[in-house]
PDB file of C-alpha atoms and ligand atoms in Angstrom:
ATOM      1  CA  MET A   1     116.395 109.131  80.262  1.00  0.00           C
ATOM      2  CA  PRO A   2     115.519 106.975  83.301  1.00  0.00           C
ATOM      3  CA  THR A   3     117.473 107.603  86.482  1.00  0.00           C
ATOM      4  CA  GLU A   4     119.278 104.646  88.060  1.00  0.00           C
ATOM      5  CA  LEU A   5     117.616 104.261  91.465  1.00  0.00           C
ATOM      6  CA  LEU A   6     120.475 103.425  93.834  1.00  0.00           C
ATOM      7  CA  PHE A   7     118.194 103.536  96.921  1.00  0.00           C
ATOM      8  CA  ARG A   8     116.112 100.688  95.542  1.00  0.00           C
ATOM      9  CA  ASP A   9     118.936  98.171  95.896  1.00  0.00           C
ATOM     10  CA  ASP A  10     120.620  99.762  98.921  1.00  0.00           C
ATOM     11  CA  ALA A  11     118.553 102.060 101.129  1.00  0.00           C
ATOM     12  CA  TYR A  12     121.639 102.623 103.354  1.00  0.00           C
ATOM     13  CA  LEU A  13     123.720 104.360 100.673  1.00  0.00           C
ATOM     14  CA  ARG A  14     124.462 107.896 101.938  1.00  0.00           C
ATOM     15  CA  SER A  15     126.814 109.198  99.245  1.00  0.00           C
ATOM     16  CA  ALA A  16     127.537 108.525  95.592  1.00  0.00           C
ATOM     17  CA  SER A  17     128.645 110.330  92.444  1.00  0.00           C
ATOM     18  CA  ALA A  18     126.396 111.093  89.492  1.00  0.00           C
ATOM     19  CA  ARG A  19     126.306 113.099  86.273  1.00  0.00           C
ATOM     20  CA  VAL A  20     123.848 115.876  85.508  1.00  0.00           C
ATOM     21  CA  VAL A  21     121.521 114.857  82.652  1.00  0.00           C
ATOM     22  CA  ALA A  22     119.196 117.866  82.464  1.00  0.00           C
ATOM     23  CA  VAL A  23     118.421 121.069  84.352  1.00  0.00           C
ATOM     24  CA  SER A  24     115.063 122.851  84.126  1.00  0.00           C
ATOM     25  CA  GLU A  25     112.755 124.991  86.266  1.00  0.00           C
ATOM     26  CA  ARG A  26     111.124 121.797  87.443  1.00  0.00           C
ATOM     27  CA  GLY A  27     114.318 120.278  88.807  1.00  0.00           C
ATOM     28  CA  ILE A  28     117.678 118.620  88.221  1.00  0.00           C
ATOM     29  CA  GLU A  29     117.857 115.205  86.562  1.00  0.00           C
ATOM     30  CA  LEU A  30     120.839 112.910  87.206  1.00  0.00           C
ATOM     31  CA  ASP A  31     121.956 109.646  85.612  1.00  0.00           C
ATOM     32  CA  ARG A  32     121.737 107.953  89.057  1.00  0.00           C
ATOM     33  CA  THR A  33     120.460 108.999  92.445  1.00  0.00           C
ATOM     34  CA  LEU A  34     120.327 108.289  96.171  1.00  0.00           C
ATOM     35  CA  PHE A  35     117.303 110.561  96.609  1.00  0.00           C
ATOM     36  CA  TYR A  36     113.926 108.862  97.063  1.00  0.00           C
ATOM     37  CA  PRO A  37     111.154 110.803  95.285  1.00  0.00           C
ATOM     38  CA  GLN A  38     107.936 111.532  97.176  1.00  0.00           C
ATOM     39  CA  GLY A  39     105.639 108.590  96.647  1.00  0.00           C
ATOM     40  CA  GLY A  40     103.726 105.784  98.312  1.00  0.00           C
ATOM     41  CA  GLY A  41     103.027 108.205 101.167  1.00  0.00           C
ATOM     42  CA  GLN A  42     106.748 108.698 101.912  1.00  0.00           C
ATOM     43  CA  ALA A  43     108.196 112.232 101.795  1.00  0.00           C
ATOM     44  CA  GLY A  44     110.876 113.038  99.188  1.00  0.00           C
ATOM     45  CA  ASP A  45     114.532 113.123 100.277  1.00  0.00           C
ATOM     46  CA  SER A  46     116.692 116.171 100.850  1.00  0.00           C
ATOM     47  CA  GLY A  47     120.463 116.631 100.897  1.00  0.00           C
ATOM     48  CA  VAL A  48     123.306 118.237  98.953  1.00  0.00           C
ATOM     49  CA  LEU A  49     124.838 118.009  95.466  1.00  0.00           C
ATOM     50  CA  GLN A  50     128.488 119.095  95.474  1.00  0.00           C
ATOM     51  CA  ARG A  51     130.271 120.268  92.316  1.00  0.00           C
ATOM     52  CA  ALA A  52     133.887 119.456  91.496  1.00  0.00           C
ATOM     53  CA  ASN A  53     134.846 123.047  92.512  1.00  0.00           C
ATOM     54  CA  GLY A  54     133.306 122.543  95.958  1.00  0.00           C
ATOM     55  CA  GLU A  55     130.155 124.610  95.369  1.00  0.00           C
ATOM     56  CA  ARG A  56     127.138 123.079  97.054  1.00  0.00           C
ATOM     57  CA  VAL A  57     123.538 122.912  95.849  1.00  0.00           C
ATOM     58  CA  THR A  58     121.009 122.218  98.588  1.00  0.00           C
ATOM     59  CA  ILE A  59     118.251 119.805  97.562  1.00  0.00           C
ATOM     60  CA  VAL A  60     115.062 120.560  99.495  1.00  0.00           C
ATOM     61  CA  ASP A  61     112.785 117.912  97.970  1.00  0.00           C
ATOM     62  CA  THR A  62     112.710 115.100  95.420  1.00  0.00           C
ATOM     63  CA  ARG A  63     109.780 114.346  93.131  1.00  0.00           C
ATOM     64  CA  LYS A  64     108.898 111.941  90.341  1.00  0.00           C
ATOM     65  CA  GLY A  65     109.297 113.399  86.854  1.00  0.00           C
ATOM     66  CA  GLU A  66     107.338 112.558  83.747  1.00  0.00           C
ATOM     67  CA  GLY A  67     107.819 109.015  82.581  1.00  0.00           C
ATOM     68  CA  PRO A  68     108.899 105.965  84.529  1.00  0.00           C
ATOM     69  CA  GLU A  69     111.925 106.220  86.765  1.00  0.00           C
ATOM     70  CA  ARG A  70     112.634 109.872  86.055  1.00  0.00           C
ATOM     71  CA  ILE A  71     113.541 111.795  89.182  1.00  0.00           C
ATOM     72  CA  LEU A  72     113.526 115.562  89.731  1.00  0.00           C
ATOM     73  CA  HIS A  73     115.823 116.979  92.418  1.00  0.00           C
ATOM     74  CA  ILE A  74     114.418 120.292  93.648  1.00  0.00           C
ATOM     75  CA  ALA A  75     117.152 122.805  94.548  1.00  0.00           C
ATOM     76  CA  ALA A  76     116.856 125.666  97.048  1.00  0.00           C
ATOM     77  CA  PRO A  77     116.103 128.958  95.188  1.00  0.00           C
ATOM     78  CA  SER A  78     119.536 130.541  95.556  1.00  0.00           C
ATOM     79  CA  GLY A  79     122.604 128.623  94.490  1.00  0.00           C
ATOM     80  CA  PRO A  80     124.745 127.882  91.441  1.00  0.00           C
ATOM     81  CA  THR A  81     123.163 126.623  88.207  1.00  0.00           C
ATOM     82  CA  LEU A  82     124.383 123.163  87.304  1.00  0.00           C
ATOM     83  CA  GLN A  83     125.441 122.231  83.787  1.00  0.00           C
ATOM     84  CA  PRO A  84     124.446 119.044  81.956  1.00  0.00           C
ATOM     85  CA  GLY A  85     127.387 116.641  81.795  1.00  0.00           C
ATOM     86  CA  GLU A  86     129.095 117.764  85.008  1.00  0.00           C
ATOM     87  CA  THR A  87     129.873 115.235  87.721  1.00  0.00           C
ATOM     88  CA  LEU A  88     128.576 115.774  91.258  1.00  0.00           C
ATOM     89  CA  ALA A  89     129.013 114.224  94.681  1.00  0.00           C
ATOM     90  CA  LEU A  90     125.603 113.307  96.123  1.00  0.00           C
ATOM     91  CA  GLU A  91     125.060 113.470  99.850  1.00  0.00           C
ATOM     92  CA  LEU A  92     121.811 112.464 101.492  1.00  0.00           C
ATOM     93  CA  ASP A  93     120.379 114.076 104.629  1.00  0.00           C
ATOM     94  CA  TRP A  94     120.843 110.701 106.269  1.00  0.00           C
ATOM     95  CA  ALA A  95     119.460 111.477 109.747  1.00  0.00           C
ATOM     96  CA  ARG A  96     116.179 112.558 108.150  1.00  0.00           C
ATOM     97  CA  ARG A  97     116.011 109.617 105.724  1.00  0.00           C
ATOM     98  CA  TYR A  98     116.792 107.065 108.443  1.00  0.00           C
ATOM     99  CA  ARG A  99     113.847 108.328 110.489  1.00  0.00           C
ATOM    100  CA  LEU A 100     111.659 108.003 107.383  1.00  0.00           C
ATOM    101  CA  MET A 101     112.903 104.417 106.893  1.00  0.00           C
ATOM    102  CA  ARG A 102     112.201 103.487 110.525  1.00  0.00           C
ATOM    103  CA  LEU A 103     108.726 105.057 110.495  1.00  0.00           C
ATOM    104  CA  HIS A 104     107.889 103.604 107.084  1.00  0.00           C
ATOM    105  CA  THR A 105     108.828 100.094 108.208  1.00  0.00           C
ATOM    106  CA  ALA A 106     106.822 100.661 111.416  1.00  0.00           C
ATOM    107  CA  LEU A 107     103.715 101.286 109.274  1.00  0.00           C
ATOM    108  CA  HIS A 108     104.148  97.820 107.728  1.00  0.00           C
ATOM    109  CA  LEU A 109     103.967  96.401 111.260  1.00  0.00           C
ATOM    110  CA  LEU A 110     100.995  98.608 112.146  1.00  0.00           C
ATOM    111  CA  SER A 111      99.100  97.235 109.129  1.00  0.00           C
ATOM    112  CA  CYS A 112      99.577  93.740 110.614  1.00  0.00           C
ATOM    113  CA  VAL A 113      98.574  94.691 114.157  1.00  0.00           C
ATOM    114  CA  ILE A 114      95.384  96.360 112.853  1.00  0.00           C
ATOM    115  CA  THR A 115      93.735  93.903 110.489  1.00  0.00           C
ATOM    116  CA  ALA A 116      91.541  96.161 108.368  1.00  0.00           C
ATOM    117  CA  PRO A 117      91.855  97.593 104.846  1.00  0.00           C
ATOM    118  CA  VAL A 118      94.276 100.519 104.652  1.00  0.00           C
ATOM    119  CA  THR A 119      92.664 103.576 103.048  1.00  0.00           C
ATOM    120  CA  GLY A 120      95.507 106.084 103.291  1.00  0.00           C
ATOM    121  CA  GLY A 121      98.917 106.825 104.692  1.00  0.00           C
ATOM    122  CA  ASN A 122     101.680 109.357 105.067  1.00  0.00           C
ATOM    123  CA  ILE A 123     105.265 109.365 106.373  1.00  0.00           C
ATOM    124  CA  THR A 124     107.271 112.424 107.443  1.00  0.00           C
ATOM    125  CA  PRO A 125     110.520 112.421 109.490  1.00  0.00           C
ATOM    126  CA  ASP A 126     108.590 113.229 112.702  1.00  0.00           C
ATOM    127  CA  LYS A 127     105.432 111.151 112.453  1.00  0.00           C
ATOM    128  CA  ALA A 128     103.579 108.708 110.253  1.00  0.00           C
ATOM    129  CA  ARG A 129      99.983 107.606 109.897  1.00  0.00           C
ATOM    130  CA  LEU A 130      97.766 104.992 108.357  1.00  0.00           C
ATOM    131  CA  ASP A 131      94.021 105.265 107.801  1.00  0.00           C
ATOM    132  CA  PHE A 132      91.927 102.121 108.219  1.00  0.00           C
ATOM    133  CA  ASP A 133      88.406 101.178 107.187  1.00  0.00           C
ATOM    134  CA  ILE A 134      87.377 100.035 110.667  1.00  0.00           C
ATOM    135  CA  GLU A 135      85.120 101.003 113.577  1.00  0.00           C
ATOM    136  CA  LEU A 136      86.798 103.634 115.738  1.00  0.00           C
ATOM    137  CA  SER A 137      85.762 101.740 118.887  1.00  0.00           C
ATOM    138  CA  LEU A 138      87.986  98.812 117.811  1.00  0.00           C
ATOM    139  CA  LEU A 139      91.159 100.917 117.926  1.00  0.00           C
ATOM    140  CA  HIS A 140      92.905 101.088 121.280  1.00  0.00           C
ATOM    141  CA  ALA A 141      96.153 103.070 121.467  1.00  0.00           C
ATOM    142  CA  GLU A 142      97.663 101.061 124.291  1.00  0.00           C
ATOM    143  CA  HIS A 143      96.990  97.724 122.595  1.00  0.00           C
ATOM    144  CA  ILE A 144      98.307  98.940 119.213  1.00  0.00           C
ATOM    145  CA  GLU A 145     101.444 100.321 120.814  1.00  0.00           C
ATOM    146  CA  ARG A 146     102.101  97.158 122.823  1.00  0.00           C
ATOM    147  CA  GLU A 147     101.560  94.777 119.884  1.00  0.00           C
ATOM    148  CA  THR A 148     103.668  96.835 117.479  1.00  0.00           C
ATOM    149  CA  ASN A 149     106.512  97.188 119.968  1.00  0.00           C
ATOM    150  CA  ALA A 150     106.390  93.441 120.659  1.00  0.00           C
ATOM    151  CA  LEU A 151     107.027  92.786 116.936  1.00  0.00           C
ATOM    152  CA  ILE A 152     109.861  95.338 116.909  1.00  0.00           C
ATOM    153  CA  ALA A 153     111.436  93.709 119.976  1.00  0.00           C
ATOM    154  CA  ARG A 154     111.276  90.324 118.229  1.00  0.00           C
ATOM    155  CA  GLY A 155     113.347  91.663 115.340  1.00  0.00           C
ATOM    156  CA  ALA A 156     113.309  90.321 111.763  1.00  0.00           C
ATOM    157  CA  ALA A 157     115.438  90.976 108.697  1.00  0.00           C
ATOM    158  CA  THR A 158     113.390  92.600 105.905  1.00  0.00           C
ATOM    159  CA  GLU A 159     113.664  91.274 102.338  1.00  0.00           C
ATOM    160  CA  THR A 160     112.919  92.728  98.924  1.00  0.00           C
ATOM    161  CA  VAL A 161     111.151  90.342  96.550  1.00  0.00           C
ATOM    162  CA  TRP A 162     110.215  90.945  92.912  1.00  0.00           C
ATOM    163  CA  ILE A 163     107.210  89.290  91.261  1.00  0.00           C
ATOM    164  CA  THR A 164     105.575  89.770  87.877  1.00  0.00           C
ATOM    165  CA  ASP A 165     102.424  91.859  87.360  1.00  0.00           C
ATOM    166  CA  ALA A 166     100.613  88.621  86.474  1.00  0.00           C
ATOM    167  CA  GLU A 167     101.686  87.003  89.756  1.00  0.00           C
ATOM    168  CA  LEU A 168     100.389  90.011  91.682  1.00  0.00           C
ATOM    169  CA  ASP A 169      97.086  89.970  89.770  1.00  0.00           C
ATOM    170  CA  ALA A 170      96.726  86.322  90.819  1.00  0.00           C
ATOM    171  CA  GLN A 171      97.179  87.285  94.518  1.00  0.00           C
ATOM    172  CA  PRO A 172      95.061  90.431  95.021  1.00  0.00           C
ATOM    173  CA  GLU A 173      95.040  89.786  98.790  1.00  0.00           C
ATOM    174  CA  LEU A 174      98.641  91.061  98.861  1.00  0.00           C
ATOM    175  CA  VAL A 175      97.413  94.587  98.228  1.00  0.00           C
ATOM    176  CA  LYS A 176      96.303  96.000 101.582  1.00  0.00           C
ATOM    177  CA  THR A 177      96.439  99.623 100.634  1.00  0.00           C
ATOM    178  CA  MET A 178      93.478 100.795  98.622  1.00  0.00           C
ATOM    179  CA  SER A 179      94.798 104.326  98.172  1.00  0.00           C
ATOM    180  CA  VAL A 180      98.220 103.557  96.725  1.00  0.00           C
ATOM    181  CA  GLN A 181      98.722 101.489  93.601  1.00  0.00           C
ATOM    182  CA  PRO A 182     101.530  98.923  93.797  1.00  0.00           C
ATOM    183  CA  PRO A 183     104.771 100.213  92.258  1.00  0.00           C
ATOM    184  CA  ARG A 184     104.531  98.484  88.897  1.00  0.00           C
ATOM    185  CA  GLY A 185     107.120  99.004  86.205  1.00  0.00           C
ATOM    186  CA  ALA A 186     108.441  96.993  83.290  1.00  0.00           C
ATOM    187  CA  GLY A 187     106.095  94.112  84.147  1.00  0.00           C
ATOM    188  CA  ARG A 188     107.365  93.482  87.663  1.00  0.00           C
ATOM    189  CA  VAL A 189     106.362  94.592  91.139  1.00  0.00           C
ATOM    190  CA  ARG A 190     108.552  95.089  94.189  1.00  0.00           C
ATOM    191  CA  LEU A 191     107.390  93.546  97.459  1.00  0.00           C
ATOM    192  CA  LEU A 192     108.638  93.975 100.994  1.00  0.00           C
ATOM    193  CA  ARG A 193     108.690  90.792 103.058  1.00  0.00           C
ATOM    194  CA  ILE A 194     109.030  90.770 106.831  1.00  0.00           C
ATOM    195  CA  PRO A 195     109.308  87.013 107.366  1.00  0.00           C
ATOM    196  CA  GLY A 196     106.424  85.624 109.394  1.00  0.00           C
ATOM    197  CA  ILE A 197     104.816  89.070 109.704  1.00  0.00           C
ATOM    198  CA  ASP A 198     104.081  90.886 106.454  1.00  0.00           C
ATOM    199  CA  LEU A 199     104.314  90.672 102.660  1.00  0.00           C
ATOM    200  CA  GLN A 200     103.018  93.504 100.489  1.00  0.00           C
ATOM    201  CA  PRO A 201     103.885  95.548  97.404  1.00  0.00           C
ATOM    202  CA  CYS A 202     105.993  98.570  98.320  1.00  0.00           C
ATOM    203  CA  GLY A 203     108.478 100.780  96.502  1.00  0.00           C
ATOM    204  CA  GLY A 204     109.665 102.683  99.580  1.00  0.00           C
ATOM    205  CA  THR A 205     112.828 102.558 101.675  1.00  0.00           C
ATOM    206  CA  HIS A 206     112.937 100.226 104.693  1.00  0.00           C
ATOM    207  CA  VAL A 207     115.289  99.358 107.527  1.00  0.00           C
ATOM    208  CA  ALA A 208     117.259  96.110 107.170  1.00  0.00           C
ATOM    209  CA  ASP A 209     115.894  94.740 110.454  1.00  0.00           C
ATOM    210  CA  ILE A 210     112.688  95.826 112.190  1.00  0.00           C
ATOM    211  CA  ALA A 211     114.623  95.953 115.493  1.00  0.00           C
ATOM    212  CA  GLU A 212     116.157  99.212 114.173  1.00  0.00           C
ATOM    213  CA  ILE A 213     112.781 100.935 114.697  1.00  0.00           C
ATOM    214  CA  GLU A 214     113.486 100.490 118.450  1.00  0.00           C
ATOM    215  CA  GLY A 215     109.962 101.435 119.475  1.00  0.00           C
ATOM    216  CA  ILE A 216     106.924 103.524 118.567  1.00  0.00           C
ATOM    217  CA  ARG A 217     104.229 105.399 120.425  1.00  0.00           C
ATOM    218  CA  VAL A 218     100.703 106.164 119.266  1.00  0.00           C
ATOM    219  CA  LEU A 219     100.191 109.921 119.075  1.00  0.00           C
ATOM    220  CA  LYS A 220      96.543 110.076 118.066  1.00  0.00           C
ATOM    221  CA  ILE A 221      93.597 108.003 116.948  1.00  0.00           C
ATOM    222  CA  ARG A 222      90.741 109.872 115.324  1.00  0.00           C
ATOM    223  CA  SER A 223      88.067 109.658 112.655  1.00  0.00           C
ATOM    224  CA  GLU A 224      88.770 111.360 109.339  1.00  0.00           C
ATOM    225  CA  GLY A 225      85.634 110.039 107.657  1.00  0.00           C
ATOM    226  CA  ARG A 226      83.496 106.927 107.342  1.00  0.00           C
ATOM    227  CA  HIS A 227      86.301 104.802 105.854  1.00  0.00           C
ATOM    228  CA  ASN A 228      89.247 106.632 107.398  1.00  0.00           C
ATOM    229  CA  LYS A 229      90.057 105.975 111.025  1.00  0.00           C
ATOM    230  CA  ARG A 230      93.499 107.487 111.430  1.00  0.00           C
ATOM    231  CA  VAL A 231      96.281 106.080 113.612  1.00  0.00           C
ATOM    232  CA  GLU A 232      99.248 108.422 113.965  1.00  0.00           C
ATOM    233  CA  ILE A 233     102.559 107.210 115.374  1.00  0.00           C
ATOM    234  CA  ALA A 234     106.026 108.564 116.200  1.00  0.00           C
ATOM    235  CA  LEU A 235     109.338 106.943 117.075  1.00  0.00           C
ATOM    236  CA  GLN A 236     109.975 106.576 120.788  1.00  0.00           C
ATOM    237  CA  GLN A 237     113.326 108.238 120.104  1.00  0.00           C
TER     238      GLN A 237
HETATM  239 ZN1   ZN B 301     107.150  99.900 102.507  1.00  0.00          ZN
END
């Protein structure tokens, strides 16, 4: 059974209730969830599932299950075993997720400041990186930092847009990231638009306004191979 993805419509939702659908060694499946599963370079969410009797199950990671829109919540090894059908209170580790949202949205800006094909990426709560197919000598930390922070200071409300697979196929230039396939499903693709700055397919969680990123700093620029020049960033705070 597909899981209703509450984070897709509202990335700011921190708590919700849900029913247990299945429990296996691989993870816990719910009828709806706040927890973003690892994907598109973004780390899976963590948090807590609370039973009606107050017992708490710590969720250490979230992964995609088999089949579209099936989500596996990975519980810490010790803890109560949940029963299918029971109702739970879901609580996200919001501080961690919000950092992921700010860093993830910052990578969208980075991909506009550095105009080269993106060949890889990763987002953790502490730092994020994109790999570009570009000459290393063209990447200057100070310039990248200044340009990215200028966009952040400008501020812009982000928007989610849906288009059909056929519409995306007709506009291949929208796909900047060669390493991650656009999040297709049921014939439609989700795009993130930052008006006047960026438009690209993305299934991740983003801040509502890029001003919320506040500021980034470039941690490292290095070569990870012929087509992978890596730019690693962190939040200023
Ligand atoms: Zn995104």
